[in-house]
Coordinates of C-alpha atoms (C1' of nucleotides) in Angstrom, one line a residue:
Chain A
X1 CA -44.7 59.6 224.0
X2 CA -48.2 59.9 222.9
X3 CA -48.0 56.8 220.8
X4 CA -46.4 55.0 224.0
X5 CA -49.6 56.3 226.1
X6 CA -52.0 55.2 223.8
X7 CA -50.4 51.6 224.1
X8 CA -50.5 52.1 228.0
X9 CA -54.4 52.7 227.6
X10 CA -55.3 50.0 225.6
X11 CA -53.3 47.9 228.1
X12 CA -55.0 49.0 230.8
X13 CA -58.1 48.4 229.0
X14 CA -57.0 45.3 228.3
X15 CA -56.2 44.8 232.2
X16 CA -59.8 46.0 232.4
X17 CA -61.4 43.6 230.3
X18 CA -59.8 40.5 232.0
X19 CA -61.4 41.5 235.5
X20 CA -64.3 42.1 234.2
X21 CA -64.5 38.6 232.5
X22 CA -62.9 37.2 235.5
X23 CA -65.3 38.9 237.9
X24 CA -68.2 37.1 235.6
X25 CA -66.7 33.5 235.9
X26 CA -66.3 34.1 239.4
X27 CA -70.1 34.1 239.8
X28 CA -70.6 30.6 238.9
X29 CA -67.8 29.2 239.3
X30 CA -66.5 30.3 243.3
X31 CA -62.9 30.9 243.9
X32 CA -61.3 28.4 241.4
X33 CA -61.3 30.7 238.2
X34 CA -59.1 29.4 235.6
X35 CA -57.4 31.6 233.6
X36 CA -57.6 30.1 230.5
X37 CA -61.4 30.2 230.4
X38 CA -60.6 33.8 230.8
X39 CA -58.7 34.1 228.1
X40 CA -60.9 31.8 225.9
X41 CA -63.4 34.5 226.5
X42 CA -61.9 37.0 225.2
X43 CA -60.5 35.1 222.5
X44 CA -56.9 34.6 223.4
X45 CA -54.8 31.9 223.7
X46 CA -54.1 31.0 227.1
X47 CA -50.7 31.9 227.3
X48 CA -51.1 35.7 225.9
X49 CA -53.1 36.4 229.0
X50 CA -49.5 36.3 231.3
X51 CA -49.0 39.5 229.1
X52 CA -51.3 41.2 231.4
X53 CA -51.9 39.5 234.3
X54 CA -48.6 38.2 236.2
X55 CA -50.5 35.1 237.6
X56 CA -53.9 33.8 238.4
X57 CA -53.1 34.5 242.3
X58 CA -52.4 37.8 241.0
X59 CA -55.4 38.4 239.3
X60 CA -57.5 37.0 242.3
X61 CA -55.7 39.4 244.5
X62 CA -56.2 42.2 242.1
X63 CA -60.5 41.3 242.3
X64 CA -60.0 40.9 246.5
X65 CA -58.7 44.5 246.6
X66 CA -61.4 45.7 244.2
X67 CA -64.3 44.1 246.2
X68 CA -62.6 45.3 249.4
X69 CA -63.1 49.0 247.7
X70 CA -66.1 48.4 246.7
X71 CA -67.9 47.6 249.8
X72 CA -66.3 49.8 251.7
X73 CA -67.6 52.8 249.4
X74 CA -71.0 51.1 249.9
X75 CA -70.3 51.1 253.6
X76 CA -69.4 54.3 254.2
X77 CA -72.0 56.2 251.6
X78 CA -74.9 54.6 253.8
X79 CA -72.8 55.9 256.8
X80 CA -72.2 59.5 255.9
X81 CA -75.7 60.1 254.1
X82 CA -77.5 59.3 257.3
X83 CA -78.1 62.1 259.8
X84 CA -74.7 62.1 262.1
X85 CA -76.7 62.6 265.3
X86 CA -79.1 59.4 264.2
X87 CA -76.6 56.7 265.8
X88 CA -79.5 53.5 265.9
X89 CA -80.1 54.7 262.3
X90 CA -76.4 55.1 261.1
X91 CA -76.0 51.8 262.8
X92 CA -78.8 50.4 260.7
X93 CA -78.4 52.0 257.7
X94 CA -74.3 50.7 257.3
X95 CA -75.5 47.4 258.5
X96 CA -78.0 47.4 255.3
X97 CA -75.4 48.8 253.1
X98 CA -72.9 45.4 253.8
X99 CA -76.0 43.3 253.2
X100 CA -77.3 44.7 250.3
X101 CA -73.5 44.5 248.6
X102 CA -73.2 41.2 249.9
X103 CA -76.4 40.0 248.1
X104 CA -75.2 41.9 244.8
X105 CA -72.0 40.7 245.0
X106 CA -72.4 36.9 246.5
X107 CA -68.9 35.5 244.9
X108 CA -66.8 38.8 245.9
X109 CA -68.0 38.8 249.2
X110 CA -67.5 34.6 249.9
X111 CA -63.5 35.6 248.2
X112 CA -62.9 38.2 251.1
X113 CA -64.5 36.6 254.0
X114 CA -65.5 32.6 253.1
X115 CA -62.7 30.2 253.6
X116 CA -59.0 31.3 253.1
X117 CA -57.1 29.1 250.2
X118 CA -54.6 28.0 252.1
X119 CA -51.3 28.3 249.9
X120 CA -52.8 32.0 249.2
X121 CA -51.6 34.9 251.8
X122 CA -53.4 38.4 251.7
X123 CA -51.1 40.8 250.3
X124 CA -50.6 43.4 253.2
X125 CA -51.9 46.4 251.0
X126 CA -55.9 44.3 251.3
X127 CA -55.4 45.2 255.7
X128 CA -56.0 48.7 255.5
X129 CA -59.3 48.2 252.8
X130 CA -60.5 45.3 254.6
X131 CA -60.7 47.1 257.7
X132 CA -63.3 49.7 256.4
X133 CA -66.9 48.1 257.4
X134 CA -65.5 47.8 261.2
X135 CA -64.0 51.0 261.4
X136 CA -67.2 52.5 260.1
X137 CA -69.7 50.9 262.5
X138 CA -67.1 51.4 265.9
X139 CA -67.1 55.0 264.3
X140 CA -70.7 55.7 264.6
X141 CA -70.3 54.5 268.6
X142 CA -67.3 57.3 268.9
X143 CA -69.5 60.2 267.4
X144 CA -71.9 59.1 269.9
X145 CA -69.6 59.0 272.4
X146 CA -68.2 62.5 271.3
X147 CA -71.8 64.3 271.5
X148 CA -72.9 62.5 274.4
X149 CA -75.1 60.2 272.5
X150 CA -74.1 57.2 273.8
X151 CA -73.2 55.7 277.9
X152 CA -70.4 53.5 278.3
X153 CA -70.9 50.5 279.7
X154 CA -70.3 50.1 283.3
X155 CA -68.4 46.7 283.1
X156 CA -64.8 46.4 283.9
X157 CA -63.5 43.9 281.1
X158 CA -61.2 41.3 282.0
X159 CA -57.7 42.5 281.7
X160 CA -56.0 40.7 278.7
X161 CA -58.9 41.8 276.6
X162 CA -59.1 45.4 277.9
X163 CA -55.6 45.7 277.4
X164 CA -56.0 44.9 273.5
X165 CA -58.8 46.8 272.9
X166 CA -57.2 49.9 274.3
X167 CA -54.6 49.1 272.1
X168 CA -56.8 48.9 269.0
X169 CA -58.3 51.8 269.8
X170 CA -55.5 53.8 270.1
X171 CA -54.6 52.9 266.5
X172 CA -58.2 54.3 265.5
X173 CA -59.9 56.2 268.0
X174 CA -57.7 57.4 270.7
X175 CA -60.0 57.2 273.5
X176 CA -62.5 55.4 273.1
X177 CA -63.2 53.4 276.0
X178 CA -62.4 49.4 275.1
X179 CA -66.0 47.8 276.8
X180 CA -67.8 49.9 274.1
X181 CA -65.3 48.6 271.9
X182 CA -65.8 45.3 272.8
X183 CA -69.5 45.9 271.8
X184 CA -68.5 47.2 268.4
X185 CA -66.8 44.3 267.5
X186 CA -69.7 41.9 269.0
X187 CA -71.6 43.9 266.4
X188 CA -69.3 43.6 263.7
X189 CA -68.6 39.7 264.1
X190 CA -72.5 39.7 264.3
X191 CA -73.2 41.3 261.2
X192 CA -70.5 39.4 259.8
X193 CA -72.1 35.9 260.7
X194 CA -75.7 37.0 259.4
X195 CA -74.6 38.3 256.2
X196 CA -72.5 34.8 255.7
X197 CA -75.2 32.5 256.9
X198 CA -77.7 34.0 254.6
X199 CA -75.5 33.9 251.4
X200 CA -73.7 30.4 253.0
X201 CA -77.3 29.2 252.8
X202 CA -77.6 28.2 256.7
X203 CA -80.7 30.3 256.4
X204 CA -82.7 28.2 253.4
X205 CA -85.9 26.2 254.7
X206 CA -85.7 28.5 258.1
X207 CA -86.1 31.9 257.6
X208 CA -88.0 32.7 254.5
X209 CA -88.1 36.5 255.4
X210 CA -84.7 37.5 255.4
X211 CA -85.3 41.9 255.0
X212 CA -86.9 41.7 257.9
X213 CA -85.0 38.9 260.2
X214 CA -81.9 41.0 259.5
X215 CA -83.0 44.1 260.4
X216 CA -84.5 42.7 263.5
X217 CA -81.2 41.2 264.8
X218 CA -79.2 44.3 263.9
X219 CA -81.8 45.9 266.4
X220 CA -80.9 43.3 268.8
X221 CA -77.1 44.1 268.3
X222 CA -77.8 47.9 268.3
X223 CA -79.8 47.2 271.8
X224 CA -76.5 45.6 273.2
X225 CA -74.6 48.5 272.0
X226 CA -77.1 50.9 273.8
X227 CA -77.7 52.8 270.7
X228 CA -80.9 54.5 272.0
X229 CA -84.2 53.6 270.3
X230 CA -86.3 56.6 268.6
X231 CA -88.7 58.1 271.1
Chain B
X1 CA -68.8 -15.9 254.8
X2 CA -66.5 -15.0 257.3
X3 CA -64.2 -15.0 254.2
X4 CA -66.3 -12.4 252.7
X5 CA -66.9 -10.4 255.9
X6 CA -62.6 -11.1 256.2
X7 CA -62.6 -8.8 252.5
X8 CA -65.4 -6.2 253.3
X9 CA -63.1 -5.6 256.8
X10 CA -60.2 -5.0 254.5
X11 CA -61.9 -2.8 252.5
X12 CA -63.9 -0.7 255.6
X13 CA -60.3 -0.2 256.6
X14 CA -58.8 1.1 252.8
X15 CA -62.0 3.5 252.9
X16 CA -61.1 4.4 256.5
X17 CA -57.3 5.0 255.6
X18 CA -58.7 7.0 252.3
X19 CA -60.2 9.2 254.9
X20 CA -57.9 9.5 257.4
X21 CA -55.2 10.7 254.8
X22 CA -57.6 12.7 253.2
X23 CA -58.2 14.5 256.2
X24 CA -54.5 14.8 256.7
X25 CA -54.5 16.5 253.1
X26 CA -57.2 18.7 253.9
X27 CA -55.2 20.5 256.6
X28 CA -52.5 21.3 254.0
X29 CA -54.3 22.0 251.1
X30 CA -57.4 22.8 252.0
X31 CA -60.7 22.0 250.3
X32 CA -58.7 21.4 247.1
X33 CA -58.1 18.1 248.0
X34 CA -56.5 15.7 245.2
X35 CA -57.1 12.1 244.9
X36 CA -54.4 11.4 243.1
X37 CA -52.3 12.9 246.3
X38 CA -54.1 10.8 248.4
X39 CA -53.2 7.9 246.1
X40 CA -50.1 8.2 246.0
X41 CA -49.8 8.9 249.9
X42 CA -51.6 5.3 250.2
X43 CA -49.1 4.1 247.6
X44 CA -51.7 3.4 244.5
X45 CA -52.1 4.1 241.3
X46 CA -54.8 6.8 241.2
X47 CA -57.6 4.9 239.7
X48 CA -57.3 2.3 242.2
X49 CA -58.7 4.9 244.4
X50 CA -62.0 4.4 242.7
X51 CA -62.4 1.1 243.5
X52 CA -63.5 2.7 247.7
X53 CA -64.4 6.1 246.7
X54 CA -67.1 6.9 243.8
X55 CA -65.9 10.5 243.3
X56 CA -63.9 13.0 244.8
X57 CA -67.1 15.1 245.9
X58 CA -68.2 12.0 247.8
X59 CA -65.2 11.6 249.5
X60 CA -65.5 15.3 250.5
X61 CA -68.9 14.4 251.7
X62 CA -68.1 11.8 254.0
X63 CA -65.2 14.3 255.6
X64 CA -68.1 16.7 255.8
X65 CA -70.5 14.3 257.4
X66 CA -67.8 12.8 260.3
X67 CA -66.8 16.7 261.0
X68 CA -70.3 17.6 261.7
X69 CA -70.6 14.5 263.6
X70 CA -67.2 15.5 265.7
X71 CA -68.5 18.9 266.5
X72 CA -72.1 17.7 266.9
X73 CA -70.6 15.3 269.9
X74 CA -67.9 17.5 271.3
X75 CA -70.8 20.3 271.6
X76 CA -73.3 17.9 273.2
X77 CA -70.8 16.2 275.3
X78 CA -69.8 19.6 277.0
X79 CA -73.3 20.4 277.7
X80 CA -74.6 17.4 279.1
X81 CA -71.1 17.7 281.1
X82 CA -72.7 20.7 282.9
X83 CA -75.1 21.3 285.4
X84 CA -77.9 21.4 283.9
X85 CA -79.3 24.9 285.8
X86 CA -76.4 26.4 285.6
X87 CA -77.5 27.9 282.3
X88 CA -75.1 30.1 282.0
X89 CA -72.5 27.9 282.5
X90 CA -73.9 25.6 279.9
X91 CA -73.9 28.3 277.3
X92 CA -70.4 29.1 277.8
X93 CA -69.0 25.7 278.1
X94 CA -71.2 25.0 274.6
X95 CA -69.2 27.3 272.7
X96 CA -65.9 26.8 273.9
X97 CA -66.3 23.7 272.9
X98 CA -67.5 24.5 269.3
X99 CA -64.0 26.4 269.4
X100 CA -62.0 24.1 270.8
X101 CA -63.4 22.0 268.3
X102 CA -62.8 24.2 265.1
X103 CA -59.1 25.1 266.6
X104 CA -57.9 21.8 266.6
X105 CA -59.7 21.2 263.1
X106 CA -59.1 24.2 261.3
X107 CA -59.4 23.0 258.4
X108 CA -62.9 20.7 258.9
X109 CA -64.3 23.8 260.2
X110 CA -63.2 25.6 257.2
X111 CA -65.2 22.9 255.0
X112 CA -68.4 23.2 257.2
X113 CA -68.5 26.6 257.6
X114 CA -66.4 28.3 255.1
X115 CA -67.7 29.8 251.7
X116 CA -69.4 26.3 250.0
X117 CA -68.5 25.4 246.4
X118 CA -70.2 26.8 244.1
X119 CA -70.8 23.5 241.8
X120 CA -71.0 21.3 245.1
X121 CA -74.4 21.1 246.8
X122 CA -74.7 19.7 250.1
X123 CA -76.5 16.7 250.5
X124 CA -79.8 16.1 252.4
X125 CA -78.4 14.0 255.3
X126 CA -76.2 16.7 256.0
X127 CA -78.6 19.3 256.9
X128 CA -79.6 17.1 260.7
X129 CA -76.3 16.6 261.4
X130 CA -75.5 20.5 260.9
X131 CA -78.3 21.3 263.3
X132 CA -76.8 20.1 266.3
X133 CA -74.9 23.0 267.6
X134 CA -77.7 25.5 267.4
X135 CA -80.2 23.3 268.7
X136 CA -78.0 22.4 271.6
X137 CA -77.4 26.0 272.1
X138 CA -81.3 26.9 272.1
X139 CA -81.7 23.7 273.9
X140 CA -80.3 25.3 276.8
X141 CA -82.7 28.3 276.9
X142 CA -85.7 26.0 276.4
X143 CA -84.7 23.9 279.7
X144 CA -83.8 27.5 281.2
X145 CA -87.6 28.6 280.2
X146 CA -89.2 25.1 281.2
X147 CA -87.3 26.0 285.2
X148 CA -88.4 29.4 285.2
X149 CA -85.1 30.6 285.3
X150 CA -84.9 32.7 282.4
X151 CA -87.6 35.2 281.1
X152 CA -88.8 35.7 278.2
X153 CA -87.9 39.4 276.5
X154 CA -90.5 41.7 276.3
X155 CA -90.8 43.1 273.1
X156 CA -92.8 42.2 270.2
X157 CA -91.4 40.8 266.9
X158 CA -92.3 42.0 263.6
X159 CA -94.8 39.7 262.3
X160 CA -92.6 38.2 259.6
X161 CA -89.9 37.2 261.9
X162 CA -92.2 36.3 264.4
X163 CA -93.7 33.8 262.0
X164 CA -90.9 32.1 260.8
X165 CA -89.4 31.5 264.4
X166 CA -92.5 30.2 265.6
X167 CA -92.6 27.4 262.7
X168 CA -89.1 26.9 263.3
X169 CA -89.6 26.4 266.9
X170 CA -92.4 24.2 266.3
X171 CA -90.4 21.8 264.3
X172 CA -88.0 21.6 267.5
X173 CA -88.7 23.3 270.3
X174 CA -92.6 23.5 270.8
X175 CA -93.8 26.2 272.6
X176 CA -90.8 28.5 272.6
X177 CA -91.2 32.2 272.5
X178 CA -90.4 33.4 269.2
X179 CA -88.9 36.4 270.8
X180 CA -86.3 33.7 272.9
X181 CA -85.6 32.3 270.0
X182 CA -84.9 35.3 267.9
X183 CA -81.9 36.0 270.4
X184 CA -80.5 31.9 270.3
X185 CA -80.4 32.6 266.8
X186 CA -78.3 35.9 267.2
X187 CA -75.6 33.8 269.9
X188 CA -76.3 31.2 267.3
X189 CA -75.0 33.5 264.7
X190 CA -72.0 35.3 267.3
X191 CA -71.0 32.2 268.4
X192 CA -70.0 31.5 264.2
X193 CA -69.0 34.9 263.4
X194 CA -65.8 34.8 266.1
X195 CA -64.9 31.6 265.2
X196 CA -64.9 32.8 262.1
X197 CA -63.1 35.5 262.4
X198 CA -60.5 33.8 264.9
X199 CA -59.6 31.0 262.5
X200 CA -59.5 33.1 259.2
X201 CA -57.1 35.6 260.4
X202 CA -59.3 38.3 260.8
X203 CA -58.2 38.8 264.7
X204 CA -54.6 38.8 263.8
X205 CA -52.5 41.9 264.8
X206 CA -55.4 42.8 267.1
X207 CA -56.4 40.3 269.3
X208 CA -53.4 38.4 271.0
X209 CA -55.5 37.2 273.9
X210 CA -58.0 35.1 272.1
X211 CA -59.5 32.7 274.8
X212 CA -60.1 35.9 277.0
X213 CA -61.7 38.0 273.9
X214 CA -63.9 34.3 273.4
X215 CA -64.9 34.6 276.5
X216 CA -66.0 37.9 276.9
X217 CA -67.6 38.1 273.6
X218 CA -69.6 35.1 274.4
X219 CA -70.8 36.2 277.6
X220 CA -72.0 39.7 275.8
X221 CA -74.3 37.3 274.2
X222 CA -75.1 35.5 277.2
X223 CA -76.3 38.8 278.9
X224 CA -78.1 40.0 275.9
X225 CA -79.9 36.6 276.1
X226 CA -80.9 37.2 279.2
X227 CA -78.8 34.5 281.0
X228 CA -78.7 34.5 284.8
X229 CA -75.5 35.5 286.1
X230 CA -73.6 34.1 289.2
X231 CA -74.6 36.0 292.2
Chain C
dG1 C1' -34.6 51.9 207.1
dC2 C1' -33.3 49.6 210.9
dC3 C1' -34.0 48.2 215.8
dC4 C1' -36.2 47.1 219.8
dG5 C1' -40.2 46.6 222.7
dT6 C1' -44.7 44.6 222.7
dC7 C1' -48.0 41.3 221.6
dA8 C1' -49.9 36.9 220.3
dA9 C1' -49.6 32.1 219.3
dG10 C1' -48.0 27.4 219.8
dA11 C1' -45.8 23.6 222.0
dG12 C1' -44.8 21.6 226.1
dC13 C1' -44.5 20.3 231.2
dA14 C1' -46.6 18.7 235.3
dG15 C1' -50.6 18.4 237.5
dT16 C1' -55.9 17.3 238.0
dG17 C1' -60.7 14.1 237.9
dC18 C1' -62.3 10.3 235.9
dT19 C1' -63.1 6.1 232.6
dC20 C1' -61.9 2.0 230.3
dT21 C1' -59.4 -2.1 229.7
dC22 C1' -56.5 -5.8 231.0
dT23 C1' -54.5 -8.9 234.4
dA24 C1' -53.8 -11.2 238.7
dT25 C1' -55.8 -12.7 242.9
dT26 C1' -59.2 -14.2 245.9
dT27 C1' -63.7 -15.9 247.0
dT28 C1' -67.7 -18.8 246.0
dG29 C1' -70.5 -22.6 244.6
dA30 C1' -71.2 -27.0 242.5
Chain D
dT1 C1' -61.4 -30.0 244.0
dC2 C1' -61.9 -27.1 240.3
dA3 C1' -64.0 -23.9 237.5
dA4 C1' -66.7 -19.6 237.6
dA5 C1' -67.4 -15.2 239.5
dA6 C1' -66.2 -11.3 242.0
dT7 C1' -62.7 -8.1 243.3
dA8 C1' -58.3 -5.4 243.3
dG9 C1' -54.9 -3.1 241.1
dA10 C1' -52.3 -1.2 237.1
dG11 C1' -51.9 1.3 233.0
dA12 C1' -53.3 4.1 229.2
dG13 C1' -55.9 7.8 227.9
dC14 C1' -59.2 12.1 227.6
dA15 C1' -60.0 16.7 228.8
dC16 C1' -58.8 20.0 231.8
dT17 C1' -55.7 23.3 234.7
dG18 C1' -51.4 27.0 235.7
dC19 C1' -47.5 28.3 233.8
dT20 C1' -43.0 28.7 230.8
dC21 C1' -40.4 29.1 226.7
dT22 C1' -39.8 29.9 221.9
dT23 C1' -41.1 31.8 217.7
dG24 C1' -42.9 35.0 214.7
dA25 C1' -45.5 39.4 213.5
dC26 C1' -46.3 44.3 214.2
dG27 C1' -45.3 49.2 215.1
dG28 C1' -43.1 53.4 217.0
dG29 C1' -38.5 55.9 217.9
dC30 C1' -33.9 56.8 216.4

DNA sequence: GCCCGTCAAGAGCAGTGCTCTCTATTTTGA
DNA sequence: TCAAAATAGAGAGCACTGCTCTTGACGGGC
């Protein structure tokens, strides 16, 4: 029992090993990893690597789910170490948190949010992790909503989309009215496209100060939002 | 002569078929295209294909090229369709068709917009082409500015941002407010991210009224911009 | 001491981009 | 008109990919 343990850990060290490695080739060479570059680096013949890994969709799927984690820690750290009553500064701060990632982690982020490879479907255990970053922005607008922070917009929304944002939000946040919903996600598909065009490289020759461009259109977003401004 | 302009209209045609089955591959496949699929589709031996096409990457270049084209024209096309104070109008019509456009070429707008390749960098005469969408979109708030029909937002930028819009709209827009500008960027940037997010899946199981949520979501933007709304 | 599960290696299959060579055809120029 | 030149296509081949199957070595449990 012991002795069939200690293989299990040097297994899953192995397993361990071969993300790692494979987590390196993906930052220079994109989504295409080949396996047997893998295994070359760690000096195994290409086949013995199917000991561990069950296929190189597999093992891609297996880094998607990581990254997914990984941000989504980041994401929510910057959220819950902010002052809870500081919604333009949460907003900021988790905003900053999905950038800064994104700029450590340029290959992870293009393999869960560039272009899908079409043969490859997301295994339905990467919903719940990918949905982490929006949940944690729309709930900064709820807590604001809860203490009074925050003013609903007065718009009615056009029915079709009112009726699927309610029914969002009752998956989530039970309640929560769906025009400041429909906000949230204008901010999330915002901070989505500003992350992607900096890494994607729309921004080169343009915008040389990127800290400070970012932060400035998250303000913008936050001022759509009606996060209220410091005094 | 007309016996060698007979052979270089043969082989504009091969090139054109290249491409047009290409292009068909590219909606099954993806950006993984094959040339020796493409041969065989074409019913040549694969290095045959070389005798058109210098390499694979510059097949994938000329695909690139024609879709910006496609979207560049279908986006002008709908705003010159407009009337031209309706600015509002303009702005919306813009970006439906920059959707329409990506939904019936999902997988062009995948290339164009979609996480690049890491060993393949895009080529100078793609960078004008790429422009035309966002400066068609700013073009509209220039004219709206030139009329007097939109105002200029308030607030100051910070002085980094401020500088690099103000060479950026020097190079195409003199004369625009860097503050206007900031906010073109940020529909700029929307306008991408729900695209985005339509065609990659990320609105499945949540949005089932997509042409409403489009709508909506662009006309958030719109007010943020400041467009004038029908009375 | 034997047995069985695990691991690694090697060969092999089908596919890829791309190059080189050879042949057939067509175009061109004297 | 007829030879020379340009062009198109075919085939073989190289190095690479994911993946499978077989073979042999090792080690812990009975």
């Amino acid at each position: 029992m012991s002795a069939s343990s200690i293989r299990a850990r040097v297994r899953a060290e192995m397993i361990d090993e071969i993300k790692a490695v494979a987590r390196r080739h993906l930052a220079t060479d994109g989504a295409n990893l080949s396996l047997r570059a893998v295994a070359r680096d760690m000096g195994m013949v290409s086949s013995a690597i199917y000991r561990y890994v069950p296929s190189r969709d597999d093992l891609l799927t297996a880094l998607i789910l990581e990254a997914y984690d990984g941000l989504g820690d980041a994401v929510e750290a910057a959220d819950s170490g902010t002052d809870p009553d500081d919604l333009r500064g949460r907003w900021h701060h988790v905003c900053r948190a999905a950038r800064d990632w994104a700029l450590a982690h340029p290959a992870e982020y293009a393999l869960l949010y560039g272009s899908p490879v079409p043969g490859y479907a997301a295994p339905a255990d990467t919903v719940l992790p990918a949905q982490r970053p929006p949940l944690t922005l729309v709930g900064i607008l709820r807590d604001g909503l809860t203490h009074g922070r925050l003013t609903v917009p007065a718009e009615e929304l056009p029915e079709p989309v009112r009726a699927d944002l309610t029914e969002l939000a009752d998956a989530f946040f039970p309640g929560m009215p769906s025009a400041l919903l429909a906000r949230g996600m204008a901010g999330w598909t915002q901070l989505f496209g500003l992350i992607s065009f900096e890494l994607f490289g729309r921004l080169n020759q343009t915008i040389s100060h990127r800290d400070s461009y970012f932060e400035h259109q998250v303000g913008l977003m936050a001022d759509l939002i009606g996060l209220p401004r410091p005094e």
